[in-house]
Coordinates of C-alpha atoms and ligand atoms in Angstrom, one line a residue:
M17 CA -37.7 10.8 -32.3
A18 CA -40.6 10.7 -29.9
R19 CA -41.5 13.7 -27.7
I20 CA -39.8 14.1 -24.3
I21 CA -41.8 13.1 -21.3
V22 CA -41.1 12.8 -17.6
L23 CA -41.0 9.2 -16.6
D24 CA -43.7 7.9 -14.2
K25 CA -42.6 7.0 -10.7
Y26 CA -42.6 3.2 -11.3
T27 CA -40.3 3.5 -14.3
A28 CA -38.0 6.0 -12.6
D29 CA -37.8 3.8 -9.5
Q30 CA -36.9 0.8 -11.6
I31 CA -34.1 2.7 -13.3
A32 CA -32.7 3.9 -9.9
A33 CA -33.0 0.4 -8.6
G34 CA -30.8 -0.9 -11.4
E35 CA -27.9 1.2 -10.1
V36 CA -28.3 0.6 -6.4
V37 CA -29.6 -3.0 -6.3
E38 CA -27.3 -5.2 -8.4
R39 CA -27.7 -8.5 -6.6
P40 CA -28.8 -9.9 -3.2
S41 CA -25.6 -8.8 -1.5
S42 CA -26.3 -5.2 -2.5
V43 CA -29.7 -5.4 -0.7
V44 CA -27.9 -6.8 2.4
K45 CA -25.4 -4.0 2.3
E46 CA -28.1 -1.2 2.1
L47 CA -30.2 -2.8 4.9
V48 CA -27.3 -3.4 7.2
E49 CA -26.0 0.2 6.6
N50 CA -29.5 1.5 7.6
A51 CA -29.3 -0.6 10.7
I52 CA -25.9 0.8 11.6
D53 CA -27.1 4.3 11.0
A54 CA -30.0 3.6 13.3
G55 CA -27.5 2.9 16.1
A56 CA -28.0 -0.8 16.2
R57 CA -25.7 -2.9 18.5
R58 CA -26.9 -6.2 17.1
I59 CA -27.8 -7.0 13.5
A60 CA -29.2 -10.4 12.3
I61 CA -29.2 -11.3 8.7
D62 CA -31.2 -14.3 7.4
I63 CA -31.1 -15.4 3.8
E64 CA -32.7 -18.1 1.7
D65 CA -31.6 -19.3 -1.7
G66 CA -28.7 -17.0 -1.6
G67 CA -31.1 -14.1 -0.9
L68 CA -33.0 -14.6 -4.1
S69 CA -36.1 -15.8 -2.4
V70 CA -35.8 -14.1 1.1
I71 CA -33.5 -11.6 2.8
T72 CA -34.4 -10.5 6.4
V73 CA -32.3 -7.9 8.2
S74 CA -33.3 -7.2 11.8
D75 CA -31.8 -4.6 14.2
D76 CA -32.2 -3.2 17.6
G77 CA -31.7 0.4 16.4
C78 CA -33.9 3.4 16.9
G79 CA -36.8 2.3 14.8
I80 CA -38.9 4.5 12.4
E81 CA -41.8 6.7 13.6
E82 CA -45.2 5.4 12.3
E83 CA -45.9 8.7 10.5
D84 CA -42.5 8.6 8.8
L85 CA -42.7 5.0 7.5
E86 CA -44.4 5.7 4.2
L87 CA -42.0 8.5 3.6
A88 CA -39.0 6.3 4.0
F89 CA -40.0 4.5 0.8
Q90 CA -40.1 7.6 -1.3
R91 CA -37.1 8.5 -3.4
H92 CA -34.7 11.1 -2.0
A93 CA -36.4 10.8 1.4
T94 CA -33.9 10.6 4.2
S95 CA -33.4 11.6 7.8
K96 CA -29.7 11.9 7.4
I97 CA -29.0 15.2 5.5
T98 CA -31.1 18.3 4.9
S99 CA -29.3 20.2 2.2
T100 CA -26.2 20.0 -0.1
G101 CA -24.2 21.7 2.6
D102 CA -24.5 18.5 4.6
L103 CA -23.0 16.5 1.8
A104 CA -19.6 18.0 2.6
C105 CA -19.5 16.3 6.0
I106 CA -21.3 13.1 6.0
C107 CA -21.0 11.0 9.2
T108 CA -23.7 8.4 8.4
L109 CA -23.4 5.5 5.9
G110 CA -26.6 6.5 4.0
F111 CA -27.5 9.9 2.7
R112 CA -29.0 9.4 -0.7
G113 CA -32.5 8.3 0.4
E114 CA -32.5 5.9 -2.5
A115 CA -32.0 2.4 -1.0
L116 CA -35.4 1.6 0.4
P117 CA -37.4 2.8 -2.6
S118 CA -35.0 1.1 -4.9
I119 CA -35.2 -2.3 -3.1
A120 CA -39.0 -2.0 -2.8
A121 CA -39.3 -1.3 -6.5
V122 CA -37.9 -4.7 -7.4
S123 CA -39.2 -7.0 -4.7
K124 CA -42.0 -7.7 -2.3
L125 CA -41.0 -6.0 0.9
T126 CA -42.3 -6.0 4.5
V127 CA -41.0 -3.7 7.2
T128 CA -41.8 -4.0 10.8
T129 CA -40.6 -1.3 13.1
R130 CA -41.0 0.2 16.5
T131 CA -39.3 3.1 18.2
H132 CA -38.1 2.6 21.7
D133 CA -40.8 4.8 23.3
A134 CA -43.7 3.6 21.2
M135 CA -46.3 1.2 22.7
T136 CA -46.7 -0.9 19.6
G137 CA -45.0 -1.3 16.3
T138 CA -46.1 -0.8 12.7
Q139 CA -45.9 -3.1 9.7
A140 CA -46.0 -2.0 6.1
Q141 CA -46.1 -4.1 2.9
I142 CA -44.8 -2.8 -0.4
E143 CA -44.9 -4.6 -3.7
G144 CA -43.1 -3.4 -6.8
G145 CA -42.8 0.0 -5.1
A146 CA -46.5 0.4 -4.2
L147 CA -47.7 0.4 -0.6
V148 CA -50.3 -2.4 -0.3
A149 CA -50.9 -2.5 3.5
M150 CA -49.9 -0.7 6.7
A151 CA -51.1 -1.7 10.1
P152 CA -50.1 -1.7 13.8
A153 CA -48.2 -4.8 14.8
G154 CA -46.5 -6.2 17.9
A155 CA -42.7 -6.0 17.6
P156 CA -39.6 -5.5 19.7
P157 CA -37.9 -2.1 19.5
G158 CA -35.9 -1.8 16.3
T159 CA -36.5 -2.5 12.7
S160 CA -36.9 -5.7 10.6
V161 CA -37.0 -5.6 6.8
T162 CA -37.9 -8.7 4.8
V163 CA -37.3 -8.7 1.1
K164 CA -38.9 -11.5 -0.9
E165 CA -38.7 -12.5 -4.5
L166 CA -36.0 -10.1 -5.5
F167 CA -36.2 -9.0 -9.2
Y168 CA -39.6 -10.8 -9.6
N169 CA -40.7 -8.0 -11.9
T170 CA -37.3 -7.5 -13.7
P171 CA -36.7 -10.9 -15.4
A172 CA -33.7 -9.7 -17.3
R173 CA -31.8 -8.8 -14.0
R174 CA -33.0 -12.0 -12.4
K175 CA -31.4 -14.0 -15.2
T176 CA -28.0 -12.5 -14.6
M177 CA -27.9 -13.9 -11.0
K178 CA -25.4 -16.6 -10.2
S179 CA -26.2 -19.8 -8.4
P180 CA -27.9 -19.5 -4.9
A181 CA -24.7 -20.9 -3.4
T182 CA -22.6 -18.2 -5.1
E183 CA -25.0 -15.4 -4.2
A184 CA -25.0 -16.7 -0.6
S185 CA -21.3 -16.7 -0.4
L186 CA -21.2 -13.1 -1.8
C187 CA -23.6 -12.1 1.0
G188 CA -21.4 -13.9 3.5
E189 CA -18.3 -12.1 2.2
L190 CA -20.0 -8.7 2.5
I191 CA -21.1 -9.4 6.1
S192 CA -17.5 -10.4 6.9
R193 CA -16.3 -7.1 5.6
L194 CA -18.9 -5.1 7.5
A195 CA -18.0 -7.0 10.7
L196 CA -14.3 -6.0 10.1
A197 CA -15.5 -2.4 9.5
R198 CA -17.5 -2.3 12.7
P199 CA -16.1 -4.7 15.4
D200 CA -18.4 -3.0 17.9
I201 CA -21.5 -4.4 16.3
R202 CA -22.6 -8.0 16.8
Y203 CA -23.5 -9.7 13.5
E204 CA -25.4 -12.9 13.2
M205 CA -25.9 -14.4 9.8
R206 CA -28.0 -17.4 9.0
A207 CA -28.6 -19.1 5.7
K208 CA -31.5 -21.5 5.4
G209 CA -31.8 -21.3 9.2
R210 CA -28.2 -22.5 9.8
D211 CA -25.7 -20.2 11.5
V212 CA -23.0 -19.3 9.0
F213 CA -21.4 -16.3 10.6
Y214 CA -21.2 -14.7 14.0
S215 CA -19.1 -11.9 15.4
A216 CA -19.2 -11.0 19.1
G217 CA -19.3 -7.3 18.7
S218 CA -16.7 -6.9 21.4
G219 CA -15.3 -3.7 19.8
R220 CA -11.9 -5.4 19.3
L221 CA -10.8 -5.7 15.7
A222 CA -8.7 -8.8 16.6
D223 CA -11.9 -10.6 17.7
A224 CA -13.7 -9.6 14.4
A225 CA -10.7 -10.8 12.4
T226 CA -10.8 -14.2 14.3
A227 CA -14.5 -14.5 13.5
V228 CA -13.9 -13.8 9.9
Y229 CA -10.5 -15.5 9.1
G230 CA -10.1 -18.0 12.0
A231 CA -7.7 -17.9 14.9
A232 CA -4.7 -19.2 13.0
M233 CA -4.7 -16.3 10.5
A234 CA -5.6 -13.7 13.1
R235 CA -2.6 -14.6 15.1
E236 CA -0.4 -13.8 12.1
M237 CA -1.6 -10.2 12.0
I238 CA 0.0 -7.2 13.7
P239 CA -1.9 -4.2 15.1
L240 CA -1.3 -0.9 13.5
D241 CA -1.9 2.5 15.2
F242 CA -0.8 5.7 13.6
T243 CA -2.0 9.3 13.8
E244 CA -0.7 12.3 11.9
E245 CA -2.2 15.5 10.6
G246 CA -5.6 14.7 12.0
I247 CA -5.7 11.4 10.2
A248 CA -6.0 8.2 12.3
I249 CA -4.9 5.0 10.7
S250 CA -5.5 1.7 12.5
G251 CA -6.0 -1.9 11.7
L252 CA -4.3 -5.3 11.5
V253 CA -1.6 -6.0 9.0
G254 CA -0.8 -9.6 8.0
K255 CA 2.7 -10.9 8.2
P256 CA 4.2 -11.8 4.8
S257 CA 3.7 -15.5 5.7
I258 CA 0.0 -15.2 5.1
S259 CA -0.1 -13.6 1.7
R260 CA -2.7 -14.4 -0.9
S261 CA -2.8 -14.5 -4.6
T262 CA -5.6 -11.9 -5.0
R263 CA -6.6 -8.7 -3.3
S264 CA -9.6 -10.5 -1.6
H265 CA -8.1 -10.1 1.8
I266 CA -7.4 -6.4 1.7
T267 CA -10.3 -4.7 3.5
L268 CA -10.4 -0.9 3.5
V269 CA -12.6 1.0 5.9
I270 CA -12.9 4.8 5.7
N271 CA -14.8 6.5 8.4
G272 CA -16.6 3.3 9.3
R273 CA -17.5 2.6 5.8
Y274 CA -16.3 -0.5 3.9
V275 CA -15.1 0.9 0.6
R276 CA -12.8 0.6 -2.4
C277 CA -10.3 3.3 -2.9
T278 CA -7.6 2.5 -5.5
P279 CA -4.8 4.9 -4.4
V280 CA -5.0 3.6 -0.8
T281 CA -4.9 -0.1 -1.9
A282 CA -2.0 0.7 -4.1
A283 CA -0.2 2.3 -1.1
V284 CA -0.9 -0.8 0.9
E285 CA 0.6 -3.0 -1.8
A286 CA 3.6 -0.7 -2.2
A287 CA 4.4 -1.1 1.5
Y288 CA 4.6 -4.8 1.1
Q289 CA 6.5 -4.6 -2.2
T290 CA 9.8 -5.9 -0.9
L291 CA 8.3 -8.3 1.5
L292 CA 6.2 -10.4 -0.8
P293 CA 7.1 -12.4 -3.9
Q294 CA 5.8 -10.9 -7.2
G295 CA 2.0 -11.5 -7.6
R296 CA 1.3 -12.0 -3.9
K297 CA -1.1 -9.7 -2.1
P298 CA -1.1 -9.1 1.6
V299 CA -3.8 -9.7 4.2
V300 CA -4.7 -6.3 5.6
I301 CA -7.6 -4.7 7.5
L302 CA -7.1 -0.9 7.4
S303 CA -9.3 1.6 8.9
L304 CA -8.9 5.3 8.2
D305 CA -10.5 8.1 10.1
I306 CA -10.4 11.3 8.1
P307 CA -12.2 14.5 8.8
P308 CA -15.4 14.2 6.6
E309 CA -14.7 17.4 4.7
R310 CA -11.5 15.8 3.3
L311 CA -13.3 13.2 1.3
D312 CA -16.1 12.8 -1.1
V313 CA -18.4 9.8 -0.5
N314 CA -21.0 10.8 -3.1
V315 CA -19.2 9.3 -6.1
H316 CA -20.8 5.9 -6.5
P317 CA -24.5 4.9 -6.5
A318 CA -24.0 2.0 -4.1
K319 CA -21.5 4.2 -2.1
L320 CA -18.8 1.5 -2.7
E321 CA -16.2 4.0 -3.6
V322 CA -14.9 7.3 -2.1
R323 CA -12.6 9.9 -3.4
L324 CA -10.0 11.5 -1.2
L325 CA -9.2 15.1 -1.6
E326 CA -5.5 14.8 -1.0
E327 CA -4.9 11.4 -2.6
G328 CA -1.1 11.5 -2.9
K329 CA -0.6 12.7 0.7
M330 CA -3.0 10.1 2.0
A331 CA -1.3 7.3 0.1
A332 CA 2.1 8.4 1.4
L333 CA 0.8 8.4 5.0
V334 CA -0.8 5.0 4.6
K335 CA 2.4 3.5 3.2
R336 CA 4.4 5.0 6.0
A337 CA 2.0 3.7 8.7
L338 CA 2.2 0.2 7.3
L339 CA 6.0 0.2 7.0
E340 CA 6.3 1.4 10.5
A341 CA 4.1 -1.4 11.8
L342 CA 5.9 -4.0 9.8
R343 CA 9.3 -2.8 10.8
T344 CA 8.8 -2.4 14.5
K345 CA 7.7 -6.0 14.7
A346 CA 10.9 -7.0 12.9
I347 CA 9.1 -8.5 10.0
I348 CA 11.5 -7.2 7.5
P349 CA 14.4 -9.6 7.8
S350 CA 17.8 -7.9 8.2
A351 CA 19.3 -10.4 5.7
A352 CA 17.2 -8.8 3.0
S353 CA 18.8 -5.4 3.6
A354 CA 22.2 -6.9 3.8
T355 CA 21.9 -8.6 0.4
H356 CA 20.7 -5.3 -0.9
R357 CA 23.8 -3.6 0.2
K358 CA 26.0 -6.2 -1.3
Y359 CA 24.4 -5.7 -4.7
Q360 CA 24.7 -2.0 -4.4
S361 CA 28.4 -1.9 -4.0
G362 CA 28.7 -3.0 -7.7
L363 CA 32.0 -4.8 -7.2
V364 CA 30.9 -7.8 -5.2
M365 CA 29.7 -10.7 -7.3
P366 CA 26.2 -11.9 -6.3
Q367 CA 26.7 -15.1 -4.2
F368 CA 24.6 -18.2 -3.9
D369 CA 22.7 -18.3 -0.6
T370 CA 22.4 -22.1 -0.5
P371 CA 24.7 -25.0 -0.9
I372 CA 24.6 -27.2 -4.0
R373 CA 21.3 -29.0 -4.4
Q374 CA 21.7 -31.7 -6.9
E375 CA 19.5 -34.4 -5.5
R376 CA 16.4 -32.9 -6.9
F377 CA 17.6 -33.3 -10.4
S378 CA 18.9 -36.9 -10.0
G379 CA 15.4 -38.1 -10.8
L380 CA 15.3 -36.1 -14.0
V381 CA 18.6 -37.4 -15.2
Q382 CA 17.4 -41.0 -14.9
S383 CA 14.0 -40.5 -16.3
Q384 CA 15.4 -38.7 -19.3
S385 CA 18.2 -41.1 -20.0
G386 CA 18.2 -42.5 -23.5
A387 CA 15.3 -40.2 -24.4
Q388 CA 17.1 -37.4 -26.2
I389 CA 14.4 -35.3 -27.7
I390 CA 16.7 -32.6 -28.8
P391 CA 16.2 -32.1 -32.6
E392 CA 19.0 -32.6 -35.0
S393 CA 20.3 -29.3 -36.2
K394 CA 19.5 -28.4 -39.8
N395 CA 21.8 -25.5 -40.4
S396 CA 25.4 -25.5 -39.5
P397 CA 26.7 -22.7 -37.3
D398 CA 26.7 -19.5 -39.3
V399 CA 29.2 -17.4 -37.4
T400 CA 31.6 -16.8 -40.3
S401 CA 29.0 -15.9 -42.8
T402 CA 27.8 -13.0 -40.8
T403 CA 28.4 -9.8 -42.8
P404 CA 29.5 -7.1 -40.4
Q405 CA 27.7 -3.8 -41.0
P406 CA 29.7 -0.6 -41.3
Y407 CA 29.5 1.5 -38.2
G408 CA 27.4 4.2 -39.9
Q409 CA 24.6 1.8 -40.5
L410 CA 24.3 0.6 -36.9
S411 CA 21.3 2.1 -35.4
E412 CA 21.3 3.1 -31.8
S413 CA 18.6 0.6 -30.9
R414 CA 20.8 -2.3 -31.8
F415 CA 22.9 -1.5 -28.9
A416 CA 20.1 -1.1 -26.5
G417 CA 19.7 -4.7 -25.8
A418 CA 17.4 -5.4 -28.7
E419 CA 19.5 -8.4 -29.6
E420 CA 18.7 -10.3 -26.5
E421 CA 15.6 -11.9 -27.8
P422 CA 13.5 -14.3 -25.9
A423 CA 14.4 -17.5 -27.6
G424 CA 11.5 -18.8 -29.5
Y425 CA 9.2 -16.6 -27.5
D426 CA 7.0 -15.6 -30.4
N427 CA 7.0 -18.9 -32.1
Q428 CA 6.2 -21.8 -29.8
A429 CA 6.7 -24.3 -32.6
V430 CA 10.5 -23.6 -32.7
P431 CA 12.3 -26.8 -31.7
F432 CA 14.4 -26.6 -28.5
P433 CA 18.0 -26.2 -29.4
E434 CA 20.8 -28.5 -28.3
L435 CA 22.5 -26.7 -25.4
Q436 CA 25.7 -27.3 -23.5
P437 CA 25.7 -25.7 -20.1
L438 CA 28.8 -23.6 -19.5
A439 CA 28.4 -22.1 -16.1
Q440 CA 25.9 -20.7 -13.7
L441 CA 25.7 -16.9 -13.3
P442 CA 24.5 -16.1 -9.8
P443 CA 21.9 -15.9 -8.5
L444 CA 19.7 -17.7 -11.0
Y445 CA 21.0 -17.9 -14.6
I446 CA 22.4 -20.8 -16.5
L447 CA 24.7 -19.9 -19.3
A448 CA 24.7 -22.4 -22.2
A449 CA 26.2 -22.6 -25.6
G450 CA 23.9 -23.4 -28.5
E451 CA 24.8 -23.7 -32.2
D452 CA 23.7 -20.2 -32.9
G453 CA 24.9 -18.4 -29.9
L454 CA 24.8 -17.9 -26.1
Y455 CA 21.6 -19.0 -24.3
I456 CA 20.7 -17.6 -20.9
I457 CA 18.2 -19.7 -19.0
D458 CA 16.3 -18.6 -15.9
Q459 CA 16.7 -21.7 -13.7
H460 CA 13.6 -21.1 -11.7
A461 CA 11.4 -20.5 -14.7
A462 CA 12.8 -23.4 -16.6
H463 CA 12.3 -25.8 -13.7
E464 CA 8.8 -24.5 -13.2
R465 CA 8.0 -25.3 -16.8
V466 CA 9.3 -28.9 -16.4
L467 CA 7.4 -29.6 -13.2
Y468 CA 4.3 -27.9 -14.5
E469 CA 4.1 -30.1 -17.6
D470 CA 5.0 -33.2 -15.7
F471 CA 2.2 -32.6 -13.3
L472 CA -0.4 -32.0 -16.0
A473 CA 0.8 -35.1 -17.9
G474 CA 0.1 -37.2 -14.8
Q475 CA -3.1 -35.5 -13.7
N476 CA -5.5 -38.3 -14.7
S477 CA -3.7 -40.7 -12.4
A478 CA -3.4 -38.2 -9.6
Q479 CA -2.2 -39.8 -6.4
S480 CA -2.5 -38.6 -2.8
Q481 CA 0.1 -38.6 -0.1
C482 CA -1.2 -38.7 3.4
L483 CA 0.0 -35.9 5.7
L484 CA 1.6 -37.0 9.0
G485 CA -0.8 -34.8 10.9
P486 CA -3.9 -33.1 9.5
V487 CA -3.6 -29.5 8.6
T488 CA -6.5 -27.4 10.0
L489 CA -8.2 -25.1 7.5
E490 CA -10.2 -22.4 9.1
L491 CA -12.1 -20.8 6.3
D492 CA -14.4 -17.9 6.1
Y493 CA -18.0 -18.4 5.0
R494 CA -17.4 -17.7 1.4
E495 CA -14.4 -20.0 1.2
A496 CA -16.3 -22.8 2.9
A497 CA -19.0 -22.4 0.4
L498 CA -16.5 -22.4 -2.5
L499 CA -14.8 -25.5 -1.2
T500 CA -18.0 -27.4 -0.7
E501 CA -19.1 -26.6 -4.2
R502 CA -15.9 -27.7 -5.8
I503 CA -14.9 -30.5 -3.4
L504 CA -15.0 -33.1 -6.2
W505 CA -12.2 -31.3 -8.2
F506 CA -10.0 -31.1 -5.1
T507 CA -10.6 -34.9 -4.5
E508 CA -9.7 -35.7 -8.1
A509 CA -6.5 -33.7 -7.8
G510 CA -5.5 -35.8 -4.8
F511 CA -6.6 -33.7 -1.9
I512 CA -8.1 -35.6 1.1
I513 CA -10.4 -33.1 2.9
E514 CA -12.7 -33.8 5.8
H515 CA -15.4 -31.5 7.2
F516 CA -14.6 -30.8 10.9
G517 CA -17.6 -28.6 11.7
G518 CA -18.7 -25.1 10.9
N519 CA -16.3 -23.5 8.5
T520 CA -13.4 -25.7 9.6
F521 CA -12.0 -28.5 7.5
L522 CA -9.1 -30.9 7.9
L523 CA -6.6 -31.5 5.2
R524 CA -5.5 -35.1 5.6
G525 CA -3.8 -35.7 2.2
V526 CA -2.4 -33.7 -0.7
P527 CA -1.4 -34.6 -4.3
S528 CA 1.8 -36.6 -4.5
R529 CA 5.1 -34.7 -4.8
F530 CA 3.5 -31.8 -2.8
P531 CA 6.1 -29.4 -1.3
A532 CA 6.1 -29.9 2.5
G533 CA 4.9 -26.9 4.5
Q534 CA 3.2 -25.4 1.5
E535 CA -0.2 -27.1 2.0
K536 CA -2.1 -24.0 3.1
T537 CA -0.5 -21.6 0.6
I538 CA -1.4 -23.8 -2.3
F539 CA -4.8 -24.7 -1.0
F540 CA -5.7 -21.1 -0.6
D541 CA -4.3 -20.2 -4.0
L542 CA -6.9 -22.6 -5.4
L543 CA -9.7 -21.1 -3.3
D544 CA -8.6 -17.7 -4.5
Y545 CA -9.0 -18.9 -8.1
F546 CA -12.6 -19.9 -7.4
R547 CA -13.3 -16.7 -5.6
E548 CA -12.1 -14.8 -8.7
K549 CA -13.6 -16.9 -11.4
G550 CA -16.9 -17.8 -9.7
N551 CA -19.2 -19.6 -12.1
D552 CA -16.6 -19.3 -14.9
S553 CA -14.1 -21.6 -13.2
S554 CA -13.3 -24.8 -15.2
R555 CA -11.8 -28.1 -14.3
T556 CA -9.0 -27.6 -16.8
E557 CA -8.1 -24.2 -15.4
F558 CA -8.3 -25.5 -11.8
F559 CA -5.7 -28.2 -12.6
D560 CA -3.7 -25.6 -14.4
V561 CA -3.6 -23.3 -11.4
L562 CA -2.7 -26.2 -9.2
A563 CA 0.1 -27.3 -11.5
A564 CA 1.5 -23.8 -11.8
S565 CA 1.4 -23.4 -8.0
L566 CA 3.0 -26.7 -7.3
A567 CA 5.6 -26.1 -10.0
C568 CA 6.5 -22.7 -8.6
K569 CA 6.8 -23.9 -5.0
N570 CA 8.9 -27.0 -6.0
A571 CA 11.2 -25.4 -8.5
V572 CA 14.8 -24.4 -7.7
K573 CA 14.9 -20.9 -6.4
S574 CA 17.1 -18.0 -7.2
G575 CA 20.4 -18.3 -5.3
E576 CA 20.5 -22.1 -5.4
K577 CA 23.7 -23.4 -6.8
L578 CA 23.6 -26.1 -9.4
T579 CA 26.3 -28.5 -10.6
L580 CA 26.9 -28.9 -14.3
T581 CA 25.2 -32.3 -14.2
A582 CA 22.1 -30.8 -12.7
M583 CA 22.1 -28.0 -15.3
E584 CA 22.4 -30.6 -18.0
A585 CA 19.6 -32.6 -16.6
L586 CA 17.4 -29.6 -16.3
L587 CA 18.1 -28.5 -19.9
R588 CA 17.4 -32.0 -21.2
S589 CA 14.1 -32.2 -19.4
L590 CA 13.2 -28.7 -20.6
S591 CA 13.9 -29.7 -24.2
G592 CA 11.2 -32.4 -24.1
K593 CA 8.4 -30.0 -23.0
A594 CA 5.7 -28.7 -25.2
N595 CA 6.4 -25.0 -24.4
P596 CA 10.0 -25.0 -23.2
F597 CA 10.6 -21.3 -23.8
T598 CA 8.3 -19.8 -21.1
C599 CA 7.4 -20.5 -17.5
P600 CA 3.8 -21.4 -16.7
H601 CA 3.0 -17.7 -16.1
G602 CA 4.1 -16.8 -19.6
R603 CA 7.4 -15.2 -18.7
P604 CA 10.4 -16.1 -20.8
A605 CA 12.5 -19.0 -19.5
V606 CA 15.2 -18.8 -22.1
I607 CA 16.8 -15.9 -24.0
K608 CA 19.5 -15.9 -26.5
I609 CA 22.3 -13.7 -27.9
T610 CA 23.3 -14.9 -31.3
Y611 CA 26.8 -15.0 -32.7
R612 CA 25.7 -12.4 -35.1
D613 CA 24.6 -10.1 -32.3
L614 CA 28.0 -10.6 -30.6
A615 CA 29.8 -9.9 -33.8
T616 CA 27.9 -6.7 -34.2
R617 CA 28.5 -5.6 -30.6
F618 CA 32.2 -6.3 -30.9
K619 CA 32.1 -4.3 -34.1
R620 CA 33.6 -7.2 -36.1
Ligands
ADP714 P1 -30.8 6.7 3.4 O1 -30.2 5.6 4.2 O2 -29.8 7.2 2.4 O3 -31.3 7.9 4.3 P2 -32.8 4.8 2.8 O4 -33.7 4.7 1.6 O5 -31.8 3.7 3.0 O6 -32.0 6.2 2.7 O7 -33.6 5.0 4.1 C1 -34.6 6.0 4.2 C2 -34.8 6.4 5.6 O8 -35.5 5.4 6.3 C3 -33.5 6.6 6.4 O9 -33.0 7.9 6.3 C4 -33.9 6.3 7.9 O10 -34.5 7.5 8.4 C5 -35.0 5.3 7.7 N1 -34.6 4.0 7.9 C6 -34.3 3.0 7.0 N2 -33.9 1.9 7.6 C7 -33.9 2.1 9.0 C8 -33.6 1.3 10.1 N3 -33.2 0.0 10.0 N4 -33.8 1.8 11.3 C9 -34.2 3.1 11.5 N5 -34.5 3.9 10.4 C10 -34.4 3.4 9.2
MG715 MG1 -29.7 3.8 3.5

């Protein structure tokens, strides 16, 4: 091993920069936070090539004194705290004194600044962390920082950047979150000189939400206001009708800081648990004001996470606040609680909520007629040959439901058995007899599987159906960028989309057999997919997500009553599918209880 040395400033700054400056959006975050701390009312963000070639953040804040300017670029130089004692009650966004030196270490940076009572401004240029020039300069009060050629001297980091369009959309997403965190500040973002985002800075969260999500979505959000034990919780909570498939639309703000905090997000989701179908996430903007000594903001180099001192208590409070807001606005349908009671009584059989719906299977019956794909059985039913085990040998676990195996779940090559539907068990099961026992089929999962494979089989000849009236899609900046980048796949799938102006698009057509009224939900599911996958998205997966989404929305629901003919048709269609035993999400569609299991259970 070599001897231990203290690293030189250049190397140390580069190491620190690696933690703080991950990509262009992290530079934007640090610069905007500095502007907010400087008391800015208006912040303008200009980026080029997704921020990889130029990022400029200008504010009308307090400015930096000329004699402090050089100091601002030294590590651990800050005007926001003076000692560890201050760490316990931080009221500013910055406090580490690391952002400016870190950004300056990996870019070519120019800062122009003027305090409100100075006659002229000052401009400094820093390259790779070293000050190369400083001179007086004419400037309006406030500060403007321009970061050029980010990562020019760290080629390895530069290589990990995504496409300029993706980096730009990440910057846009970040600005949206900051605008939601501080509705009192006016944000203007431009990319390549074009306006991409603007928030008025009116101080009203509803206005900021409209700027970010569009008026249609903002209208579906309910204000929340709750104070207890010195903790103020406010924000906007989305009605269940505007749920999303990822957490991308949950924004958490703690003491004015946009952060991630797992226990609080979990509490938000818990509040929606009974209101949203499985896998759906709410749209929520939640702002918590907590006495600074009750949280630790110094747990993450980019200050993206905070730790709450009384996590459990805070989570419970958040959940209660959300439930109260959702309940007072009568979002929780009374029918839901009524059904709940019915099930609780234990004696009342679950009932179907809807009348018989056979028509949707009539097509299936026809298309499958004469095309029996059910394999010939090789073994004859084996009920009599089952050797009953003496009581003593029966292990406890055999009674614990171990026998109800997902039929063919482990082995997808198992042929689908010939099944005779016997009855429907409300609210969503089909009971069917097979040669080796009783089969229980989840009608929704089974129908999903059928529709999913049918859609994929026809995907290369995808047809569009025109909508009677266009559906307006108000997107946020990131979504608009994602859509533009992938418009070809949408078109190939059968969507007809037209640019209306700004981040607004018109949906004029959808793939054929599209469930009416679900246009937006399914469209946004697809955008969420791109948001999550970024550059890793693939055409195959895109069609898969679309097929699964269409299948789920079109499939018979729990509570729908089916006739025997409809059940027969469904089972016949299912038997012809490549993976009939699971739904497109991988959950079992069919389970079986063999005659052997029954014999054992009845102790025969
Ligand atoms: P921190 O924000 O943690 O204090 P930074 O490295 O981000 O550290 O900034 C160092 C100092 O530079 C800040 O403490 C602040 O005094 C000054 N500063 C940075 N940006 C601005 C700005 N936009 N307006 C006024 N002062 C600024
Ligand atoms: Mg800072």
